[in-house]
Amino acid sequence: MMQSKPTLDTILSHRSIRRFTSEPITDEILNTLVRAGQQASTSKTCNAFPSSAYPILR
């Protein structure tokens, strides 16, 4: 069996959450999530858009 790799473990344990709370998140968490999304690979090899291109509702 293949030895565990952190990246593969993260991908394989992915789950989607469809229930949200009204609990606010900090600017630090929001900025980290936006940066992570901008760095993620795309299937269309698109360049990431600046965060100002995405409206974020709070």
mmCIF file with all atom_site columns, N, CA, C and O in Angstrom:
data_model
loop_
_atom_site.group_PDB
_atom_site.id
_atom_site.type_symbol
_atom_site.label_atom_id
_atom_site.label_alt_id
_atom_site.label_comp_id
_atom_site.label_asym_id
_atom_site.label_entity_id
_atom_site.label_seq_id
_atom_site.pdbx_PDB_ins_code
_atom_site.Cartn_x
_atom_site.Cartn_y
_atom_site.Cartn_z
_atom_site.occupancy
_atom_site.B_iso_or_equiv
_atom_site.pdbx_formal_charge
_atom_site.auth_seq_id
_atom_site.auth_comp_id
_atom_site.auth_asym_id
_atom_site.auth_atom_id
_atom_site.pdbx_PDB_model_num
ATOM 1   N N  . MET A 1 1  ? 0.832   -1.184 0.000   1.00 0.00 ? 1  MET A N  1
ATOM 2   C CA . MET A 1 1  ? 0.000   0.000  0.000   1.00 0.00 ? 1  MET A CA 1
ATOM 3   C C  . MET A 1 1  ? 0.878   1.249  0.000   1.00 0.00 ? 1  MET A C  1
ATOM 4   O O  . MET A 1 1  ? 1.914   1.294  0.638   1.00 0.00 ? 1  MET A O  1
ATOM 5   N N  . MET A 1 2  ? 0.445   2.245  -0.714  1.00 0.00 ? 2  MET A N  1
ATOM 6   C CA . MET A 1 2  ? 1.179   3.499  -0.828  1.00 0.00 ? 2  MET A CA 1
ATOM 7   C C  . MET A 1 2  ? 1.233   4.220  0.520   1.00 0.00 ? 2  MET A C  1
ATOM 8   O O  . MET A 1 2  ? 0.247   4.265  1.243   1.00 0.00 ? 2  MET A O  1
ATOM 9   N N  . GLN A 1 3  ? 2.403   4.759  0.844   1.00 0.00 ? 3  GLN A N  1
ATOM 10  C CA . GLN A 1 3  ? 2.516   5.512  2.088   1.00 0.00 ? 3  GLN A CA 1
ATOM 11  C C  . GLN A 1 3  ? 1.657   6.768  2.016   1.00 0.00 ? 3  GLN A C  1
ATOM 12  O O  . GLN A 1 3  ? 1.473   7.350  0.954   1.00 0.00 ? 3  GLN A O  1
ATOM 13  N N  . SER A 1 4  ? 1.170   7.182  3.143   1.00 0.00 ? 4  SER A N  1
ATOM 14  C CA . SER A 1 4  ? 0.291   8.349  3.225   1.00 0.00 ? 4  SER A CA 1
ATOM 15  C C  . SER A 1 4  ? 1.037   9.621  2.838   1.00 0.00 ? 4  SER A C  1
ATOM 16  O O  . SER A 1 4  ? 2.177   9.842  3.248   1.00 0.00 ? 4  SER A O  1
ATOM 17  N N  . LYS A 1 5  ? 0.379   10.444 2.041   1.00 0.00 ? 5  LYS A N  1
ATOM 18  C CA . LYS A 1 5  ? 0.900   11.749 1.634   1.00 0.00 ? 5  LYS A CA 1
ATOM 19  C C  . LYS A 1 5  ? -0.102  12.805 2.098   1.00 0.00 ? 5  LYS A C  1
ATOM 20  O O  . LYS A 1 5  ? -1.311  12.668 1.828   1.00 0.00 ? 5  LYS A O  1
ATOM 21  N N  . PRO A 1 6  ? 0.339   13.857 2.763   1.00 0.00 ? 6  PRO A N  1
ATOM 22  C CA . PRO A 1 6  ? -0.595  14.853 3.298   1.00 0.00 ? 6  PRO A CA 1
ATOM 23  C C  . PRO A 1 6  ? -1.531  15.460 2.253   1.00 0.00 ? 6  PRO A C  1
ATOM 24  O O  . PRO A 1 6  ? -2.721  15.626 2.506   1.00 0.00 ? 6  PRO A O  1
ATOM 25  N N  . THR A 1 7  ? -1.016  15.764 1.075   1.00 0.00 ? 7  THR A N  1
ATOM 26  C CA . THR A 1 7  ? -1.863  16.376 0.045   1.00 0.00 ? 7  THR A CA 1
ATOM 27  C C  . THR A 1 7  ? -2.940  15.410 -0.415  1.00 0.00 ? 7  THR A C  1
ATOM 28  O O  . THR A 1 7  ? -4.114  15.772 -0.540  1.00 0.00 ? 7  THR A O  1
ATOM 29  N N  . LEU A 1 8  ? -2.567  14.157 -0.656  1.00 0.00 ? 8  LEU A N  1
ATOM 30  C CA . LEU A 1 8  ? -3.547  13.161 -1.073  1.00 0.00 ? 8  LEU A CA 1
ATOM 31  C C  . LEU A 1 8  ? -4.565  12.904 0.025   1.00 0.00 ? 8  LEU A C  1
ATOM 32  O O  . LEU A 1 8  ? -5.756  12.748 -0.251  1.00 0.00 ? 8  LEU A O  1
ATOM 33  N N  . ASP A 1 9  ? -4.113  12.863 1.272   1.00 0.00 ? 9  ASP A N  1
ATOM 34  C CA . ASP A 1 9  ? -5.050  12.680 2.388   1.00 0.00 ? 9  ASP A CA 1
ATOM 35  C C  . ASP A 1 9  ? -6.081  13.801 2.416   1.00 0.00 ? 9  ASP A C  1
ATOM 36  O O  . ASP A 1 9  ? -7.268  13.556 2.626   1.00 0.00 ? 9  ASP A O  1
ATOM 37  N N  . THR A 1 10 ? -5.633  15.019 2.189   1.00 0.00 ? 10 THR A N  1
ATOM 38  C CA . THR A 1 10 ? -6.545  16.163 2.184   1.00 0.00 ? 10 THR A CA 1
ATOM 39  C C  . THR A 1 10 ? -7.548  16.050 1.050   1.00 0.00 ? 10 THR A C  1
ATOM 40  O O  . THR A 1 10 ? -8.746  16.238 1.245   1.00 0.00 ? 10 THR A O  1
ATOM 41  N N  . ILE A 1 11 ? -7.085  15.736 -0.148  1.00 0.00 ? 11 ILE A N  1
ATOM 42  C CA . ILE A 1 11 ? -7.976  15.607 -1.301  1.00 0.00 ? 11 ILE A CA 1
ATOM 43  C C  . ILE A 1 11 ? -8.982  14.485 -1.091  1.00 0.00 ? 11 ILE A C  1
ATOM 44  O O  . ILE A 1 11 ? -10.178 14.642 -1.351  1.00 0.00 ? 11 ILE A O  1
ATOM 45  N N  . LEU A 1 12 ? -8.515  13.349 -0.608  1.00 0.00 ? 12 LEU A N  1
ATOM 46  C CA . LEU A 1 12 ? -9.396  12.194 -0.438  1.00 0.00 ? 12 LEU A CA 1
ATOM 47  C C  . LEU A 1 12 ? -10.385 12.360 0.715   1.00 0.00 ? 12 LEU A C  1
ATOM 48  O O  . LEU A 1 12 ? -11.424 11.701 0.727   1.00 0.00 ? 12 LEU A O  1
ATOM 49  N N  . SER A 1 13 ? -10.085 13.233 1.659   1.00 0.00 ? 13 SER A N  1
ATOM 50  C CA . SER A 1 13 ? -11.007 13.430 2.785   1.00 0.00 ? 13 SER A CA 1
ATOM 51  C C  . SER A 1 13 ? -11.902 14.658 2.571   1.00 0.00 ? 13 SER A C  1
ATOM 52  O O  . SER A 1 13 ? -12.630 15.053 3.482   1.00 0.00 ? 13 SER A O  1
ATOM 53  N N  . HIS A 1 14 ? -11.879 15.221 1.375   1.00 0.00 ? 14 HIS A N  1
ATOM 54  C CA . HIS A 1 14 ? -12.685 16.405 1.058   1.00 0.00 ? 14 HIS A CA 1
ATOM 55  C C  . HIS A 1 14 ? -14.168 16.124 1.265   1.00 0.00 ? 14 HIS A C  1
ATOM 56  O O  . HIS A 1 14 ? -14.660 15.043 0.978   1.00 0.00 ? 14 HIS A O  1
ATOM 57  N N  . ARG A 1 15 ? -14.881 17.120 1.767   1.00 0.00 ? 15 ARG A N  1
ATOM 58  C CA . ARG A 1 15 ? -16.335 17.030 1.873   1.00 0.00 ? 15 ARG A CA 1
ATOM 59  C C  . ARG A 1 15 ? -16.908 18.422 1.650   1.00 0.00 ? 15 ARG A C  1
ATOM 60  O O  . ARG A 1 15 ? -16.250 19.424 1.910   1.00 0.00 ? 15 ARG A O  1
ATOM 61  N N  . SER A 1 16 ? -18.095 18.460 1.140   1.00 0.00 ? 16 SER A N  1
ATOM 62  C CA . SER A 1 16 ? -18.779 19.727 0.911   1.00 0.00 ? 16 SER A CA 1
ATOM 63  C C  . SER A 1 16 ? -19.787 19.963 2.022   1.00 0.00 ? 16 SER A C  1
ATOM 64  O O  . SER A 1 16 ? -20.494 19.045 2.421   1.00 0.00 ? 16 SER A O  1
ATOM 65  N N  . ILE A 1 17 ? -19.850 21.181 2.485   1.00 0.00 ? 17 ILE A N  1
ATOM 66  C CA . ILE A 1 17 ? -20.806 21.550 3.528   1.00 0.00 ? 17 ILE A CA 1
ATOM 67  C C  . ILE A 1 17 ? -21.835 22.472 2.910   1.00 0.00 ? 17 ILE A C  1
ATOM 68  O O  . ILE A 1 17 ? -21.495 23.491 2.319   1.00 0.00 ? 17 ILE A O  1
ATOM 69  N N  . ARG A 1 18 ? -23.081 22.091 3.007   1.00 0.00 ? 18 ARG A N  1
ATOM 70  C CA . ARG A 1 18 ? -24.163 22.857 2.394   1.00 0.00 ? 18 ARG A CA 1
ATOM 71  C C  . ARG A 1 18 ? -25.000 23.617 3.417   1.00 0.00 ? 18 ARG A C  1
ATOM 72  O O  . ARG A 1 18 ? -25.942 24.268 3.078   1.00 0.00 ? 18 ARG A O  1
ATOM 73  N N  . ARG A 1 19 ? -24.666 23.488 4.697   1.00 0.00 ? 19 ARG A N  1
ATOM 74  C CA . ARG A 1 19 ? -25.363 24.239 5.739   1.00 0.00 ? 19 ARG A CA 1
ATOM 75  C C  . ARG A 1 19 ? -24.406 25.273 6.302   1.00 0.00 ? 19 ARG A C  1
ATOM 76  O O  . ARG A 1 19 ? -23.284 24.958 6.670   1.00 0.00 ? 19 ARG A O  1
ATOM 77  N N  . PHE A 1 20 ? -24.848 26.482 6.366   1.00 0.00 ? 20 PHE A N  1
ATOM 78  C CA . PHE A 1 20 ? -23.992 27.559 6.820   1.00 0.00 ? 20 PHE A CA 1
ATOM 79  C C  . PHE A 1 20 ? -24.610 28.231 8.041   1.00 0.00 ? 20 PHE A C  1
ATOM 80  O O  . PHE A 1 20 ? -25.814 28.169 8.244   1.00 0.00 ? 20 PHE A O  1
ATOM 81  N N  . THR A 1 21 ? -23.785 28.870 8.827   1.00 0.00 ? 21 THR A N  1
ATOM 82  C CA . THR A 1 21 ? -24.263 29.602 9.995   1.00 0.00 ? 21 THR A CA 1
ATOM 83  C C  . THR A 1 21 ? -24.087 31.090 9.743   1.00 0.00 ? 21 THR A C  1
ATOM 84  O O  . THR A 1 21 ? -23.418 31.499 8.793   1.00 0.00 ? 21 THR A O  1
ATOM 85  N N  . SER A 1 22 ? -24.644 31.877 10.594  1.00 0.00 ? 22 SER A N  1
ATOM 86  C CA . SER A 1 22 ? -24.485 33.332 10.475  1.00 0.00 ? 22 SER A CA 1
ATOM 87  C C  . SER A 1 22 ? -23.268 33.826 11.260  1.00 0.00 ? 22 SER A C  1
ATOM 88  O O  . SER A 1 22 ? -23.027 35.025 11.353  1.00 0.00 ? 22 SER A O  1
ATOM 89  N N  . GLU A 1 23 ? -22.481 32.888 11.776  1.00 0.00 ? 23 GLU A N  1
ATOM 90  C CA . GLU A 1 23 ? -21.295 33.265 12.533  1.00 0.00 ? 23 GLU A CA 1
ATOM 91  C C  . GLU A 1 23 ? -20.276 33.933 11.612  1.00 0.00 ? 23 GLU A C  1
ATOM 92  O O  . GLU A 1 23 ? -19.886 33.369 10.589  1.00 0.00 ? 23 GLU A O  1
ATOM 93  N N  . PRO A 1 24 ? -19.854 35.149 11.943  1.00 0.00 ? 24 PRO A N  1
ATOM 94  C CA . PRO A 1 24 ? -18.905 35.851 11.060  1.00 0.00 ? 24 PRO A CA 1
ATOM 95  C C  . PRO A 1 24 ? -17.515 35.211 11.113  1.00 0.00 ? 24 PRO A C  1
ATOM 96  O O  . PRO A 1 24 ? -17.155 34.560 12.094  1.00 0.00 ? 24 PRO A O  1
ATOM 97  N N  . ILE A 1 25 ? -16.757 35.397 10.035  1.00 0.00 ? 25 ILE A N  1
ATOM 98  C CA . ILE A 1 25 ? -15.369 34.946 10.013  1.00 0.00 ? 25 ILE A CA 1
ATOM 99  C C  . ILE A 1 25 ? -14.474 36.180 10.011  1.00 0.00 ? 25 ILE A C  1
ATOM 100 O O  . ILE A 1 25 ? -14.883 37.274 9.627   1.00 0.00 ? 25 ILE A O  1
ATOM 101 N N  . THR A 1 26 ? -13.256 35.993 10.444  1.00 0.00 ? 26 THR A N  1
ATOM 102 C CA . THR A 1 26 ? -12.328 37.117 10.522  1.00 0.00 ? 26 THR A CA 1
ATOM 103 C C  . THR A 1 26 ? -11.805 37.471 9.131   1.00 0.00 ? 26 THR A C  1
ATOM 104 O O  . THR A 1 26 ? -11.855 36.655 8.201   1.00 0.00 ? 26 THR A O  1
ATOM 105 N N  . ASP A 1 27 ? -11.305 38.690 9.005   1.00 0.00 ? 27 ASP A N  1
ATOM 106 C CA . ASP A 1 27 ? -10.686 39.103 7.739   1.00 0.00 ? 27 ASP A CA 1
ATOM 107 C C  . ASP A 1 27 ? -9.502  38.203 7.398   1.00 0.00 ? 27 ASP A C  1
ATOM 108 O O  . ASP A 1 27 ? -9.259  37.900 6.234   1.00 0.00 ? 27 ASP A O  1
ATOM 109 N N  . GLU A 1 28 ? -8.771  37.762 8.416   1.00 0.00 ? 28 GLU A N  1
ATOM 110 C CA . GLU A 1 28 ? -7.612  36.893 8.183   1.00 0.00 ? 28 GLU A CA 1
ATOM 111 C C  . GLU A 1 28 ? -8.041  35.572 7.536   1.00 0.00 ? 28 GLU A C  1
ATOM 112 O O  . GLU A 1 28 ? -7.424  35.125 6.566   1.00 0.00 ? 28 GLU A O  1
ATOM 113 N N  . ILE A 1 29 ? -9.100  34.962 8.042   1.00 0.00 ? 29 ILE A N  1
ATOM 114 C CA . ILE A 1 29 ? -9.588  33.707 7.462   1.00 0.00 ? 29 ILE A CA 1
ATOM 115 C C  . ILE A 1 29 ? -10.095 33.953 6.044   1.00 0.00 ? 29 ILE A C  1
ATOM 116 O O  . ILE A 1 29 ? -9.791  33.186 5.123   1.00 0.00 ? 29 ILE A O  1
ATOM 117 N N  . LEU A 1 30 ? -10.859 35.012 5.843   1.00 0.00 ? 30 LEU A N  1
ATOM 118 C CA . LEU A 1 30 ? -11.381 35.328 4.520   1.00 0.00 ? 30 LEU A CA 1
ATOM 119 C C  . LEU A 1 30 ? -10.251 35.525 3.514   1.00 0.00 ? 30 LEU A C  1
ATOM 120 O O  . LEU A 1 30 ? -10.264 34.957 2.423   1.00 0.00 ? 30 LEU A O  1
ATOM 121 N N  . ASN A 1 31 ? -9.252  36.304 3.884   1.00 0.00 ? 31 ASN A N  1
ATOM 122 C CA . ASN A 1 31 ? -8.127  36.554 2.984   1.00 0.00 ? 31 ASN A CA 1
ATOM 123 C C  . ASN A 1 31 ? -7.349  35.274 2.676   1.00 0.00 ? 31 ASN A C  1
ATOM 124 O O  . ASN A 1 31 ? -6.909  35.059 1.541   1.00 0.00 ? 31 ASN A O  1
ATOM 125 N N  . THR A 1 32 ? -7.199  34.403 3.668   1.00 0.00 ? 32 THR A N  1
ATOM 126 C CA . THR A 1 32 ? -6.514  33.128 3.455   1.00 0.00 ? 32 THR A CA 1
ATOM 127 C C  . THR A 1 32 ? -7.288  32.254 2.478   1.00 0.00 ? 32 THR A C  1
ATOM 128 O O  . THR A 1 32 ? -6.710  31.647 1.570   1.00 0.00 ? 32 THR A O  1
ATOM 129 N N  . LEU A 1 33 ? -8.612  32.193 2.622   1.00 0.00 ? 33 LEU A N  1
ATOM 130 C CA . LEU A 1 33 ? -9.433  31.398 1.712   1.00 0.00 ? 33 LEU A CA 1
ATOM 131 C C  . LEU A 1 33 ? -9.389  31.935 0.287   1.00 0.00 ? 33 LEU A C  1
ATOM 132 O O  . LEU A 1 33 ? -9.298  31.169 -0.679  1.00 0.00 ? 33 LEU A O  1
ATOM 133 N N  . VAL A 1 34 ? -9.433  33.255 0.144   1.00 0.00 ? 34 VAL A N  1
ATOM 134 C CA . VAL A 1 34 ? -9.363  33.859 -1.193  1.00 0.00 ? 34 VAL A CA 1
ATOM 135 C C  . VAL A 1 34 ? -8.008  33.562 -1.826  1.00 0.00 ? 34 VAL A C  1
ATOM 136 O O  . VAL A 1 34 ? -7.926  33.163 -2.990  1.00 0.00 ? 34 VAL A O  1
ATOM 137 N N  . ARG A 1 35 ? -6.927  33.705 -1.064  1.00 0.00 ? 35 ARG A N  1
ATOM 138 C CA . ARG A 1 35 ? -5.592  33.419 -1.601  1.00 0.00 ? 35 ARG A CA 1
ATOM 139 C C  . ARG A 1 35 ? -5.458  31.951 -1.999  1.00 0.00 ? 35 ARG A C  1
ATOM 140 O O  . ARG A 1 35 ? -4.882  31.628 -3.039  1.00 0.00 ? 35 ARG A O  1
ATOM 141 N N  . ALA A 1 36 ? -6.000  31.056 -1.179  1.00 0.00 ? 36 ALA A N  1
ATOM 142 C CA . ALA A 1 36 ? -5.935  29.621 -1.502  1.00 0.00 ? 36 ALA A CA 1
ATOM 143 C C  . ALA A 1 36 ? -6.692  29.336 -2.795  1.00 0.00 ? 36 ALA A C  1
ATOM 144 O O  . ALA A 1 36 ? -6.227  28.566 -3.645  1.00 0.00 ? 36 ALA A O  1
ATOM 145 N N  . GLY A 1 37 ? -7.851  29.950 -2.968  1.00 0.00 ? 37 GLY A N  1
ATOM 146 C CA . GLY A 1 37 ? -8.621  29.771 -4.188  1.00 0.00 ? 37 GLY A CA 1
ATOM 147 C C  . GLY A 1 37 ? -7.890  30.305 -5.411  1.00 0.00 ? 37 GLY A C  1
ATOM 148 O O  . GLY A 1 37 ? -7.938  29.710 -6.486  1.00 0.00 ? 37 GLY A O  1
ATOM 149 N N  . GLN A 1 38 ? -7.195  31.412 -5.244  1.00 0.00 ? 38 GLN A N  1
ATOM 150 C CA . GLN A 1 38 ? -6.450  31.988 -6.359  1.00 0.00 ? 38 GLN A CA 1
ATOM 151 C C  . GLN A 1 38 ? -5.263  31.113 -6.755  1.00 0.00 ? 38 GLN A C  1
ATOM 152 O O  . GLN A 1 38 ? -4.864  31.090 -7.912  1.00 0.00 ? 38 GLN A O  1
ATOM 153 N N  . GLN A 1 39 ? -4.715  30.380 -5.815  1.00 0.00 ? 39 GLN A N  1
ATOM 154 C CA . GLN A 1 39 ? -3.549  29.534 -6.083  1.00 0.00 ? 39 GLN A CA 1
ATOM 155 C C  . GLN A 1 39 ? -3.930  28.144 -6.579  1.00 0.00 ? 39 GLN A C  1
ATOM 156 O O  . GLN A 1 39 ? -3.078  27.409 -7.059  1.00 0.00 ? 39 GLN A O  1
ATOM 157 N N  . ALA A 1 40 ? -5.189  27.784 -6.473  1.00 0.00 ? 40 ALA A N  1
ATOM 158 C CA . ALA A 1 40 ? -5.625  26.442 -6.848  1.00 0.00 ? 40 ALA A CA 1
ATOM 159 C C  . ALA A 1 40 ? -5.519  26.225 -8.356  1.00 0.00 ? 40 ALA A C  1
ATOM 160 O O  . ALA A 1 40 ? -5.688  27.147 -9.145  1.00 0.00 ? 40 ALA A O  1
ATOM 161 N N  . SER A 1 41 ? -5.264  24.997 -8.720  1.00 0.00 ? 41 SER A N  1
ATOM 162 C CA . SER A 1 41 ? -5.211  24.639 -10.134 1.00 0.00 ? 41 SER A CA 1
ATOM 163 C C  . SER A 1 41 ? -6.602  24.695 -10.740 1.00 0.00 ? 41 SER A C  1
ATOM 164 O O  . SER A 1 41 ? -7.596  24.494 -10.048 1.00 0.00 ? 41 SER A O  1
ATOM 165 N N  . THR A 1 42 ? -6.657  24.950 -12.031 1.00 0.00 ? 42 THR A N  1
ATOM 166 C CA . THR A 1 42 ? -7.929  24.937 -12.734 1.00 0.00 ? 42 THR A CA 1
ATOM 167 C C  . THR A 1 42 ? -7.843  23.948 -13.883 1.00 0.00 ? 42 THR A C  1
ATOM 168 O O  . THR A 1 42 ? -6.764  23.685 -14.417 1.00 0.00 ? 42 THR A O  1
ATOM 169 N N  . SER A 1 43 ? -8.975  23.409 -14.271 1.00 0.00 ? 43 SER A N  1
ATOM 170 C CA . SER A 1 43 ? -8.971  22.460 -15.374 1.00 0.00 ? 43 SER A CA 1
ATOM 171 C C  . SER A 1 43 ? -8.802  23.151 -16.722 1.00 0.00 ? 43 SER A C  1
ATOM 172 O O  . SER A 1 43 ? -8.523  22.520 -17.722 1.00 0.00 ? 43 SER A O  1
ATOM 173 N N  . LYS A 1 44 ? -8.969  24.456 -16.731 1.00 0.00 ? 44 LYS A N  1
ATOM 174 C CA . LYS A 1 44 ? -8.869  25.213 -17.980 1.00 0.00 ? 44 LYS A CA 1
ATOM 175 C C  . LYS A 1 44 ? -7.594  26.042 -18.060 1.00 0.00 ? 44 LYS A C  1
ATOM 176 O O  . LYS A 1 44 ? -7.446  26.876 -18.927 1.00 0.00 ? 44 LYS A O  1
ATOM 177 N N  . THR A 1 45 ? -6.696  25.836 -17.129 1.00 0.00 ? 45 THR A N  1
ATOM 178 C CA . THR A 1 45 ? -5.439  26.567 -17.071 1.00 0.00 ? 45 THR A CA 1
ATOM 179 C C  . THR A 1 45 ? -5.666  28.079 -17.148 1.00 0.00 ? 45 THR A C  1
ATOM 180 O O  . THR A 1 45 ? -5.002  28.797 -17.880 1.00 0.00 ? 45 THR A O  1
ATOM 181 N N  . CYS A 1 46 ? -6.651  28.528 -16.423 1.00 0.00 ? 46 CYS A N  1
ATOM 182 C CA . CYS A 1 46 ? -6.970  29.962 -16.391 1.00 0.00 ? 46 CYS A CA 1
ATOM 183 C C  . CYS A 1 46 ? -6.100  30.657 -15.352 1.00 0.00 ? 46 CYS A C  1
ATOM 184 O O  . CYS A 1 46 ? -5.737  30.071 -14.345 1.00 0.00 ? 46 CYS A O  1
ATOM 185 N N  . ASN A 1 47 ? -5.798  31.898 -15.601 1.00 0.00 ? 47 ASN A N  1
ATOM 186 C CA . ASN A 1 47 ? -5.114  32.690 -14.598 1.00 0.00 ? 47 ASN A CA 1
ATOM 187 C C  . ASN A 1 47 ? -6.117  33.124 -13.553 1.00 0.00 ? 47 ASN A C  1
ATOM 188 O O  . ASN A 1 47 ? -7.279  33.378 -13.850 1.00 0.00 ? 47 ASN A O  1
ATOM 189 N N  . ALA A 1 48 ? -5.673  33.204 -12.328 1.00 0.00 ? 48 ALA A N  1
ATOM 190 C CA . ALA A 1 48 ? -6.556  33.609 -11.238 1.00 0.00 ? 48 ALA A CA 1
ATOM 191 C C  . ALA A 1 48 ? -6.941  35.081 -11.394 1.00 0.00 ? 48 ALA A C  1
ATOM 192 O O  . ALA A 1 48 ? -6.153  35.900 -11.855 1.00 0.00 ? 48 ALA A O  1
ATOM 193 N N  . PHE A 1 49 ? -8.153  35.374 -11.037 1.00 0.00 ? 49 PHE A N  1
ATOM 194 C CA . PHE A 1 49 ? -8.629  36.754 -11.050 1.00 0.00 ? 49 PHE A CA 1
ATOM 195 C C  . PHE A 1 49 ? -8.273  37.421 -9.737  1.00 0.00 ? 49 PHE A C  1
ATOM 196 O O  . PHE A 1 49 ? -8.176  36.749 -8.708  1.00 0.00 ? 49 PHE A O  1
ATOM 197 N N  . PRO A 1 50 ? -8.110  38.731 -9.731  1.00 0.00 ? 50 PRO A N  1
ATOM 198 C CA . PRO A 1 50 ? -7.874  39.424 -8.464  1.00 0.00 ? 50 PRO A CA 1
ATOM 199 C C  . PRO A 1 50 ? -9.106  39.274 -7.579  1.00 0.00 ? 50 PRO A C  1
ATOM 200 O O  . PRO A 1 50 ? -10.222 39.108 -8.065  1.00 0.00 ? 50 PRO A O  1
ATOM 201 N N  . SER A 1 51 ? -8.907  39.321 -6.267  1.00 0.00 ? 51 SER A N  1
ATOM 202 C CA . SER A 1 51 ? -10.024 39.125 -5.350  1.00 0.00 ? 51 SER A CA 1
ATOM 203 C C  . SER A 1 51 ? -11.103 40.188 -5.547  1.00 0.00 ? 51 SER A C  1
ATOM 204 O O  . SER A 1 51 ? -12.257 39.955 -5.201  1.00 0.00 ? 51 SER A O  1
ATOM 205 N N  . SER A 1 52 ? -10.770 41.322 -6.123  1.00 0.00 ? 52 SER A N  1
ATOM 206 C CA . SER A 1 52 ? -11.780 42.359 -6.367  1.00 0.00 ? 52 SER A CA 1
ATOM 207 C C  . SER A 1 52 ? -12.772 41.942 -7.453  1.00 0.00 ? 52 SER A C  1
ATOM 208 O O  . SER A 1 52 ? -13.813 42.559 -7.609  1.00 0.00 ? 52 SER A O  1
ATOM 209 N N  . ALA A 1 53 ? -12.456 40.863 -8.183  1.00 0.00 ? 53 ALA A N  1
ATOM 210 C CA . ALA A 1 53 ? -13.348 40.387 -9.237  1.00 0.00 ? 53 ALA A CA 1
ATOM 211 C C  . ALA A 1 53 ? -14.487 39.541 -8.677  1.00 0.00 ? 53 ALA A C  1
ATOM 212 O O  . ALA A 1 53 ? -15.437 39.243 -9.396  1.00 0.00 ? 53 ALA A O  1
ATOM 213 N N  . TYR A 1 54 ? -14.396 39.150 -7.405  1.00 0.00 ? 54 TYR A N  1
ATOM 214 C CA . TYR A 1 54 ? -15.409 38.307 -6.788  1.00 0.00 ? 54 TYR A CA 1
ATOM 215 C C  . TYR A 1 54 ? -16.122 39.060 -5.672  1.00 0.00 ? 54 TYR A C  1
ATOM 216 O O  . TYR A 1 54 ? -15.480 39.485 -4.716  1.00 0.00 ? 54 TYR A O  1
ATOM 217 N N  . PRO A 1 55 ? -17.423 39.208 -5.772  1.00 0.00 ? 55 PRO A N  1
ATOM 218 C CA . PRO A 1 55 ? -18.128 39.857 -4.668  1.00 0.00 ? 55 PRO A CA 1
ATOM 219 C C  . PRO A 1 55 ? -18.194 38.904 -3.473  1.00 0.00 ? 55 PRO A C  1
ATOM 220 O O  . PRO A 1 55 ? -18.429 37.702 -3.639  1.00 0.00 ? 55 PRO A O  1
ATOM 221 N N  . ILE A 1 56 ? -17.942 39.414 -2.311  1.00 0.00 ? 56 ILE A N  1
ATOM 222 C CA . ILE A 1 56 ? -18.011 38.603 -1.093  1.00 0.00 ? 56 ILE A CA 1
ATOM 223 C C  . ILE A 1 56 ? -19.058 39.226 -0.178  1.00 0.00 ? 56 ILE A C  1
ATOM 224 O O  . ILE A 1 56 ? -18.929 40.383 0.219   1.00 0.00 ? 56 ILE A O  1
ATOM 225 N N  . LEU A 1 57 ? -20.087 38.473 0.078   1.00 0.00 ? 57 LEU A N  1
ATOM 226 C CA . LEU A 1 57 ? -21.162 38.953 0.943   1.00 0.00 ? 57 LEU A CA 1
ATOM 227 C C  . LEU A 1 57 ? -20.846 38.558 2.376   1.00 0.00 ? 57 LEU A C  1
ATOM 228 O O  . LEU A 1 57 ? -20.441 37.460 2.655   1.00 0.00 ? 57 LEU A O  1
ATOM 229 N N  . ARG A 1 58 ? -21.070 39.469 3.260   1.00 0.00 ? 58 ARG A N  1
ATOM 230 C CA . ARG A 1 58 ? -20.839 39.175 4.678   1.00 0.00 ? 58 ARG A CA 1
ATOM 231 C C  . ARG A 1 58 ? -22.123 39.261 5.425   1.00 0.00 ? 58 ARG A C  1
ATOM 232 O O  . ARG A 1 58 ? -23.000 39.956 5.188   1.00 0.00 ? 58 ARG A O  1
#
